[in-house]
Coordinates of C-alpha atoms in Angstrom, one line a residue:
M897 CA 95.6 119.6 88.1
D898 CA 97.1 119.0 84.3
S899 CA 100.1 120.7 83.2
K900 CA 98.1 123.5 80.8
N901 CA 96.9 124.8 83.8
L902 CA 99.4 124.4 86.0
I903 CA 101.5 126.1 83.8
A904 CA 98.7 128.5 83.3
S905 CA 98.7 129.1 87.4
L906 CA 102.7 129.4 87.7
E907 CA 103.3 132.0 84.7
N908 CA 99.7 133.9 85.9
G909 CA 101.0 134.9 89.0
A910 CA 98.9 132.1 91.1
F911 CA 101.7 130.3 93.4
D912 CA 103.5 134.1 93.7
D913 CA 102.6 134.2 97.7
V914 CA 104.4 130.6 98.1
F915 CA 107.1 131.3 95.8
A916 CA 107.7 134.8 98.3
R917 CA 107.7 133.1 101.1
L918 CA 109.9 130.3 100.3
Y919 CA 112.6 132.1 98.1
G920 CA 111.8 136.0 98.5
Q921 CA 110.1 138.3 97.0
Q922 CA 113.0 139.0 94.5
N923 CA 112.9 135.6 92.9
I924 CA 109.4 135.4 92.1
A925 CA 110.4 135.5 88.1
K926 CA 113.2 132.9 88.8
Q927 CA 110.5 130.5 89.9
R928 CA 107.9 130.9 87.9
E929 CA 110.1 129.8 85.2
R930 CA 111.9 127.7 87.3
Y931 CA 108.8 125.1 88.1
S932 CA 106.9 126.2 84.8
G933 CA 110.3 124.3 82.9
A934 CA 110.0 121.4 85.2
V935 CA 106.4 120.9 85.0
R936 CA 107.2 120.9 81.2
E937 CA 110.3 118.2 82.0
F938 CA 107.6 116.2 83.7
V939 CA 105.5 115.8 80.7
A940 CA 108.0 115.2 78.1
L941 CA 109.1 112.2 80.3
Y942 CA 105.9 110.4 81.8
G943 CA 103.2 112.3 79.8
D944 CA 100.4 114.8 81.4
S945 CA 97.8 114.1 84.2
D946 CA 95.2 115.4 86.0
N947 CA 96.8 115.3 89.3
I948 CA 100.2 116.9 88.4
R949 CA 101.6 118.7 91.8
L950 CA 104.6 120.1 93.0
F951 CA 106.9 120.1 96.0
S952 CA 109.9 121.4 97.8
A953 CA 112.5 120.2 99.8
P954 CA 115.2 123.0 101.3
G955 CA 118.8 122.4 101.9
R956 CA 120.6 123.1 105.5
T957 CA 122.9 125.2 107.1
E958 CA 124.5 123.4 110.3
I959 CA 125.2 126.4 112.4
G960 CA 126.5 124.8 115.6
G961 CA 126.5 121.4 116.8
N962 CA 129.0 120.0 114.2
H963 CA 129.2 116.0 114.1
T964 CA 127.3 116.0 117.8
D965 CA 124.0 115.0 115.9
H966 CA 124.9 110.9 115.9
N967 CA 126.4 110.8 119.9
H968 CA 123.2 112.6 120.8
G969 CA 124.1 115.9 121.3
C970 CA 122.8 119.3 120.5
V971 CA 122.9 121.4 117.4
V972 CA 121.4 124.9 115.7
A973 CA 120.6 124.6 112.2
A974 CA 118.6 126.1 109.7
S975 CA 116.7 125.3 106.5
V976 CA 118.0 127.6 103.2
N977 CA 116.5 129.2 100.4
L978 CA 118.2 126.4 98.0
D979 CA 116.2 123.6 97.4
V980 CA 115.5 120.1 95.7
I981 CA 111.9 120.5 93.9
A982 CA 110.1 118.4 92.0
V983 CA 107.2 117.8 89.5
A984 CA 105.0 114.5 90.6
A985 CA 101.9 112.7 89.9
P986 CA 100.6 109.3 91.5
Q987 CA 100.4 106.5 88.9
E988 CA 98.1 102.9 89.8
G989 CA 100.9 99.9 90.6
T990 CA 104.2 100.0 93.4
L991 CA 106.6 101.4 90.4
V992 CA 108.6 104.6 91.3
H993 CA 110.2 106.4 88.8
V994 CA 112.1 109.7 89.3
K995 CA 114.4 111.6 87.1
S996 CA 117.0 114.0 88.7
E997 CA 118.0 116.6 86.2
G998 CA 121.7 115.7 84.9
F999 CA 121.3 111.9 86.3
P1000 CA 119.7 108.7 84.4
E1001 CA 116.1 107.5 85.9
D1002 CA 115.8 105.7 88.6
M1003 CA 112.5 103.0 88.8
V1004 CA 112.0 101.3 91.9
D1005 CA 109.5 98.6 92.8
I1006 CA 108.3 98.9 96.0
S1007 CA 106.6 96.2 96.3
Y1008 CA 110.4 95.0 97.0
L1009 CA 111.2 96.7 100.6
V1010 CA 114.6 94.8 101.3
K1011 CA 118.0 96.9 101.2
D1012 CA 119.5 95.8 97.7
V1013 CA 123.1 95.5 97.9
D1014 CA 123.6 97.1 93.8
E1015 CA 121.7 100.3 95.1
I1016 CA 124.2 101.1 98.1
N1017 CA 125.6 104.8 97.5
R1018 CA 122.4 105.3 94.7
S1019 CA 119.7 107.6 95.2
A1020 CA 117.1 104.3 94.1
S1021 CA 118.3 103.2 97.4
L1022 CA 117.1 105.9 99.6
I1023 CA 113.8 105.9 97.4
R1024 CA 113.1 102.0 98.9
G1025 CA 114.6 102.7 101.9
V1026 CA 111.8 106.1 102.3
A1027 CA 109.2 103.5 101.4
A1028 CA 110.5 101.1 103.5
G1029 CA 110.5 103.5 106.4
F1030 CA 107.3 104.4 105.3
E1031 CA 105.6 101.1 105.2
G1032 CA 107.5 100.1 108.9
E1033 CA 105.4 103.3 110.2
G1034 CA 102.0 101.7 109.2
L1035 CA 101.7 104.7 106.5
R1036 CA 100.7 103.8 103.2
I1037 CA 102.9 104.2 99.8
G1038 CA 102.2 103.9 96.4
G1039 CA 103.7 104.2 93.1
F1040 CA 104.6 107.4 91.3
N1041 CA 106.8 109.7 88.7
A1042 CA 108.5 112.5 89.3
Y1043 CA 111.0 114.7 88.0
T1044 CA 113.7 116.6 90.2
T1045 CA 115.6 119.8 89.8
S1046 CA 118.1 120.9 92.1
N1047 CA 119.7 124.3 93.0
V1048 CA 121.4 122.9 96.5
L1049 CA 125.0 122.0 95.3
K1050 CA 125.8 118.3 95.8
G1051 CA 128.9 117.6 98.0
S1052 CA 128.3 121.7 99.3
G1053 CA 127.6 120.4 102.7
L1054 CA 124.3 121.7 102.5
S1055 CA 122.9 118.3 102.5
S1056 CA 122.1 117.8 99.1
S1057 CA 121.1 114.1 99.8
A1058 CA 119.3 114.7 103.3
A1059 CA 116.8 117.2 100.7
F1060 CA 116.3 114.6 98.3
E1061 CA 115.1 112.2 101.3
V1062 CA 113.0 114.5 102.8
L1063 CA 111.5 115.2 99.1
L1064 CA 110.6 112.2 98.4
G1065 CA 108.7 111.8 101.9
T1066 CA 107.1 114.5 100.9
I1067 CA 105.5 113.6 97.9
L1068 CA 104.6 110.2 100.0
S1069 CA 103.0 112.0 102.6
H1070 CA 100.6 114.0 99.9
L1071 CA 100.0 111.5 97.6
Y1072 CA 99.7 109.0 99.8
N1073 CA 98.5 110.1 103.4
G1074 CA 96.9 113.6 103.3
G1075 CA 100.1 115.4 104.1
S1076 CA 99.5 114.3 107.9
V1077 CA 103.0 113.2 108.2
S1078 CA 104.9 115.3 110.6
P1079 CA 108.2 117.1 109.8
V1080 CA 109.8 115.0 112.4
K1081 CA 108.3 111.7 111.5
I1082 CA 109.7 112.5 108.0
A1083 CA 113.1 113.5 109.2
Q1084 CA 113.5 109.9 111.2
I1085 CA 112.2 108.1 108.0
A1086 CA 115.0 109.6 105.7
Q1087 CA 117.4 109.4 107.9
F1088 CA 116.7 105.4 108.4
A1089 CA 116.9 105.7 104.4
E1090 CA 120.3 107.0 104.8
N1091 CA 121.5 104.6 106.9
M1092 CA 120.2 101.8 106.1
F1093 CA 119.7 101.6 102.4
F1094 CA 121.8 104.1 101.4
G1095 CA 124.9 103.2 103.7
K1096 CA 125.7 106.3 105.0
P1097 CA 125.4 106.9 109.2
S1098 CA 125.1 109.9 109.1
G1099 CA 123.3 111.3 112.4
L1100 CA 119.7 113.4 112.2
M1101 CA 120.3 117.0 111.8
D1102 CA 120.5 117.7 108.2
Q1103 CA 117.1 115.9 108.0
M1104 CA 115.4 117.2 110.4
A1105 CA 116.9 120.9 109.6
S1106 CA 115.4 120.2 106.0
S1107 CA 112.4 118.6 106.8
V1108 CA 111.4 121.2 109.7
G1109 CA 112.3 125.0 108.8
G1110 CA 113.6 128.1 109.6
I1111 CA 116.3 128.2 112.2
I1112 CA 116.2 125.7 114.8
T1113 CA 117.7 124.3 118.0
I1114 CA 117.4 120.2 118.3
D1115 CA 118.3 117.8 121.3
F1116 CA 118.6 114.6 120.2
K1117 CA 119.2 112.8 124.1
D1118 CA 116.4 110.7 122.6
T1119 CA 116.3 110.3 119.1
K1120 CA 112.7 109.1 119.0
K1121 CA 111.4 112.1 120.5
P1122 CA 114.4 114.7 119.5
V1123 CA 113.1 118.3 121.3
I1124 CA 112.9 121.0 118.8
Q1125 CA 112.7 124.5 119.5
E1126 CA 112.6 127.3 117.5
I1127 CA 115.0 130.4 117.3
D1128 CA 113.4 134.1 116.3
Y1129 CA 116.4 135.2 115.3
D1130 CA 117.3 137.5 111.7
F1131 CA 120.7 136.8 110.7
A1132 CA 120.2 139.5 108.1
K1133 CA 119.4 142.4 111.2
S1134 CA 123.0 141.8 112.8
G1135 CA 124.3 143.6 110.0
C1136 CA 126.2 140.2 108.8
T1137 CA 125.6 138.4 105.8
L1138 CA 125.9 134.6 106.1
C1139 CA 128.1 133.0 103.2
I1140 CA 128.7 129.6 102.3
V1141 CA 132.2 128.9 100.6
D1142 CA 132.6 126.0 98.3
V1143 CA 136.3 125.4 98.6
G1144 CA 135.7 122.8 95.7
G1145 CA 136.5 119.1 97.2
D1146 CA 133.9 117.1 96.4
H1147 CA 133.3 114.8 99.9
A1148 CA 130.6 112.4 98.0
D1149 CA 133.5 109.6 97.8
L1150 CA 134.6 109.9 101.7
T1151 CA 131.9 108.2 103.4
H1152 CA 134.6 106.3 105.5
E1153 CA 136.2 109.5 107.0
Y1154 CA 132.8 110.4 108.2
A1155 CA 132.2 107.1 109.1
A1156 CA 135.4 107.0 111.3
I1157 CA 134.3 109.9 113.4
P1158 CA 130.8 108.7 115.0
A1159 CA 132.6 104.7 115.1
E1160 CA 135.9 106.1 117.0
M1161 CA 133.3 108.5 119.3
R1162 CA 131.4 105.0 120.1
Q1163 CA 134.6 103.8 121.2
V1164 CA 134.9 106.2 124.0
A1165 CA 131.8 106.1 124.7
E1166 CA 132.1 102.1 125.7
L1167 CA 135.4 102.5 127.1
L1168 CA 133.4 105.0 129.5
G1169 CA 130.5 102.3 129.7
C1170 CA 128.0 103.8 128.0
E1171 CA 126.8 103.6 124.6
Y1172 CA 126.7 107.3 123.5
L1173 CA 129.1 110.3 124.6
R1174 CA 126.5 111.9 125.4
E1175 CA 125.6 109.7 128.8
T1176 CA 129.0 110.8 129.8
T1177 CA 130.8 114.2 131.0
L1178 CA 134.4 115.6 130.3
E1179 CA 135.4 115.1 133.9
Q1180 CA 134.7 111.3 133.5
L1181 CA 136.9 111.2 130.7
L1182 CA 139.6 113.4 131.4
A1183 CA 139.9 110.7 134.6
R1184 CA 140.4 107.7 132.3
L1185 CA 142.4 109.3 129.9
P1186 CA 145.5 107.5 130.0
E1187 CA 143.2 104.4 129.4
I1188 CA 141.3 105.9 126.3
R1189 CA 144.3 107.1 125.0
E1190 CA 145.8 103.4 124.8
K1191 CA 142.6 102.0 123.9
A1192 CA 141.4 103.6 121.7
G1193 CA 144.1 106.2 120.9
D1194 CA 144.9 109.7 120.7
R1195 CA 142.1 110.9 117.5
A1196 CA 139.3 109.0 119.1
A1197 CA 140.0 111.0 122.9
L1198 CA 140.3 114.3 120.9
R1199 CA 137.3 114.1 119.2
A1200 CA 135.1 112.5 122.1
M1201 CA 136.3 115.7 124.1
H1202 CA 135.4 117.9 121.2
F1203 CA 131.7 116.3 121.3
L1204 CA 131.5 117.2 125.2
K1205 CA 132.6 120.9 124.6
E1206 CA 130.6 121.4 121.7
N1207 CA 127.5 120.5 123.4
D1208 CA 127.9 123.1 126.1
R1209 CA 129.0 125.5 122.9
V1210 CA 125.5 124.9 121.2
D1211 CA 123.8 126.1 125.1
G1212 CA 125.8 128.9 124.5
M1213 CA 124.9 129.5 121.1
V1214 CA 121.0 129.6 121.2
K1215 CA 121.5 131.6 125.0
A1216 CA 123.1 134.3 122.8
L1217 CA 120.6 133.9 120.0
N1218 CA 117.8 134.3 121.8
H1219 CA 118.7 137.2 124.0
K1220 CA 119.6 139.0 120.7
D1221 CA 124.3 139.1 121.5
F1222 CA 125.4 138.4 118.1
Q1223 CA 128.7 138.8 119.6
A1224 CA 128.5 136.2 121.6
F1225 CA 126.8 134.2 119.0
C1226 CA 130.1 134.9 116.9
N1227 CA 132.3 134.2 119.3
Y1228 CA 131.2 130.7 120.3
V1229 CA 131.0 129.7 116.5
N1230 CA 135.0 130.8 116.0
Q1231 CA 135.6 128.2 119.3
S1232 CA 133.3 125.6 117.1
G1233 CA 135.5 126.2 114.2
E1234 CA 138.6 125.9 116.5
S1235 CA 138.0 122.7 118.2
S1236 CA 136.8 121.1 114.5
Y1237 CA 140.2 122.1 113.2
Q1238 CA 142.3 120.6 116.5
Y1239 CA 140.4 118.0 118.2
L1240 CA 137.4 116.8 115.2
Q1241 CA 140.2 116.9 112.8
N1242 CA 137.7 117.4 110.0
V1243 CA 139.1 119.9 108.0
Y1244 CA 141.6 118.0 105.9
C1245 CA 142.1 114.3 105.3
A1246 CA 145.0 113.0 107.1
S1247 CA 145.5 110.5 103.8
N1248 CA 146.5 113.4 101.8
V1249 CA 147.7 116.2 103.4
R1250 CA 149.1 118.0 100.4
E1251 CA 145.4 118.8 99.6
Q1252 CA 144.0 121.1 102.5
P1253 CA 141.2 123.8 100.5
M1254 CA 139.3 123.9 103.4
S1255 CA 142.6 125.1 105.8
V1256 CA 142.9 127.7 103.0
A1257 CA 139.5 128.8 103.5
L1258 CA 139.7 129.7 107.1
C1259 CA 142.9 130.9 106.9
L1260 CA 141.7 133.4 104.3
A1261 CA 138.6 134.3 106.2
D1262 CA 141.0 135.3 109.1
H1263 CA 142.7 137.2 107.2
L1264 CA 139.6 139.0 105.7
L1265 CA 137.8 139.5 108.6
R1266 CA 140.2 140.8 110.7
G1267 CA 138.6 139.2 114.1
R1268 CA 134.8 140.4 112.9
G1269 CA 132.2 137.9 112.5
A1270 CA 132.8 134.1 112.7
W1271 CA 134.4 131.4 110.0
R1272 CA 133.7 127.5 110.5
V1273 CA 134.2 124.3 109.2
H1274 CA 130.6 123.3 107.4
G1275 CA 129.1 120.0 107.9
G1276 CA 130.9 116.9 107.3
G1277 CA 134.4 118.6 106.5
F1278 CA 136.9 117.4 105.0
G1279 CA 136.7 119.0 101.5
G1280 CA 132.9 120.3 101.3
T1281 CA 132.4 124.2 103.0
I1282 CA 133.4 126.6 105.2
Q1283 CA 130.3 129.1 106.9
C1284 CA 131.3 132.5 107.9
F1285 CA 128.7 135.6 108.9
V1286 CA 130.7 138.5 107.2
P1287 CA 130.0 142.2 108.2
A1288 CA 127.5 143.5 104.9
E1289 CA 129.9 146.2 104.0
M1290 CA 132.6 143.8 104.1
T1291 CA 130.5 141.0 101.9
E1292 CA 131.7 142.7 98.1
N1293 CA 135.3 142.0 98.9
F1294 CA 134.8 139.0 100.5
Q1295 CA 133.3 137.2 98.3
Q1296 CA 135.4 138.3 95.5
T1297 CA 138.4 137.3 97.2
M1298 CA 137.3 133.9 97.9
E1299 CA 135.9 134.1 94.3
S1300 CA 139.2 134.7 93.5
V1301 CA 141.2 131.5 94.8
F1302 CA 138.2 129.0 94.8
G1303 CA 136.3 130.1 91.3
Q1304 CA 133.8 132.3 90.2
G1305 CA 130.8 131.3 92.2
S1306 CA 132.5 129.6 95.1
C1307 CA 131.1 132.2 97.3
H1308 CA 127.5 131.8 98.1
I1309 CA 125.3 134.1 99.8
L1310 CA 122.0 132.3 101.6
S1311 CA 119.5 133.1 103.7
I1312 CA 117.0 131.6 105.9
R1313 CA 114.1 130.1 104.6
Q1314 CA 111.4 129.5 107.2
A1315 CA 109.6 126.4 105.9
G1316 CA 110.7 123.3 105.4
G1317 CA 109.3 120.1 103.2
V1318 CA 106.3 121.6 101.6
E1319 CA 103.6 120.7 98.9
L1320 CA 103.5 124.2 97.0
V1321 CA 99.7 124.7 96.5
C1322 CA 97.6 127.3 94.6
G1323 CA 96.8 130.4 95.8
Q1324 CA 98.3 129.7 99.8

């Protein structure tokens, strides 16, 4: 569809049904304006085309399983109503142009699919890496132009990078593979791009939650064939609001802090004669704790204990949600948060103890909620966000108080999105 007809379709309501499913009925008008504006930006950059397409990939919230995926553990995660969108069109040849709002344009020649050290930690590496992942799986790739815009805050713990990777995979799936690439395969390719080309040793949870959508639990025992189960639960019906508080720290430059966690966990696993902690037990760890403390250090031992107990908590969370026992679920969330703080130690950087905004936010949540709901570190940690389940009648005061400390707009009230990475099609 060319830009004139696409904008007319957007403004005349032809996409309203899909907007309602992705963003909620109350946000249709805002999304009409958002997508129409993105189409106009695309045309200004790349000219018109008779095959302009619309794509979206959501951010994710980690509900349970803090730093378990990279050691083949279990998680509970969900896609949220914040996303990265793209207006894209195929072009002949092997050049990919991606202009993201607020950032310089990336131009990548995907005829060359070897890691480029000059692209490490840049979005160009993700473009090249996703294309390489597609080619490595025997899938088709080709050139395209894309304009993207995002309301998934960078460094917010909602995984803007995973959403961008999934978006790229969704574009290549639909432009060159008839939309046939599964959400699981797209997530695996996205993780490959982040690990091998971008240079960040992330697990698979972020990409999987963004790509699959809804509330899901994932067992990563076999990362090539992760076991995914949908969870039918509506947090709104529990009388609580899902809030993410951005504490003001940007964790984009803390890759070394994140990388130390899987590295230390793997070190403990190797001392126990296995590759990943999923292959051992807490009892085996405790039996050799003196040796582990001596050879790997106390922090590594504590982080390994966190993993082994957190994996069990995920199972408890899933059972609680399936039985509609919200109080039991909240108890597990709070236990997860306490373990992350005390044992995983990803709430603040040991090298900069003067700045502990996440610690302050958790303390404030504890004070405000007075034992109701739940609160925990969210995602990678070290400065990004905390996640809270706030009773509906307390939400307004909670949001106002958090924003009085961390700034206007720092407390985000989210909803769960039931779709992962998608192409938006008129009338569907």
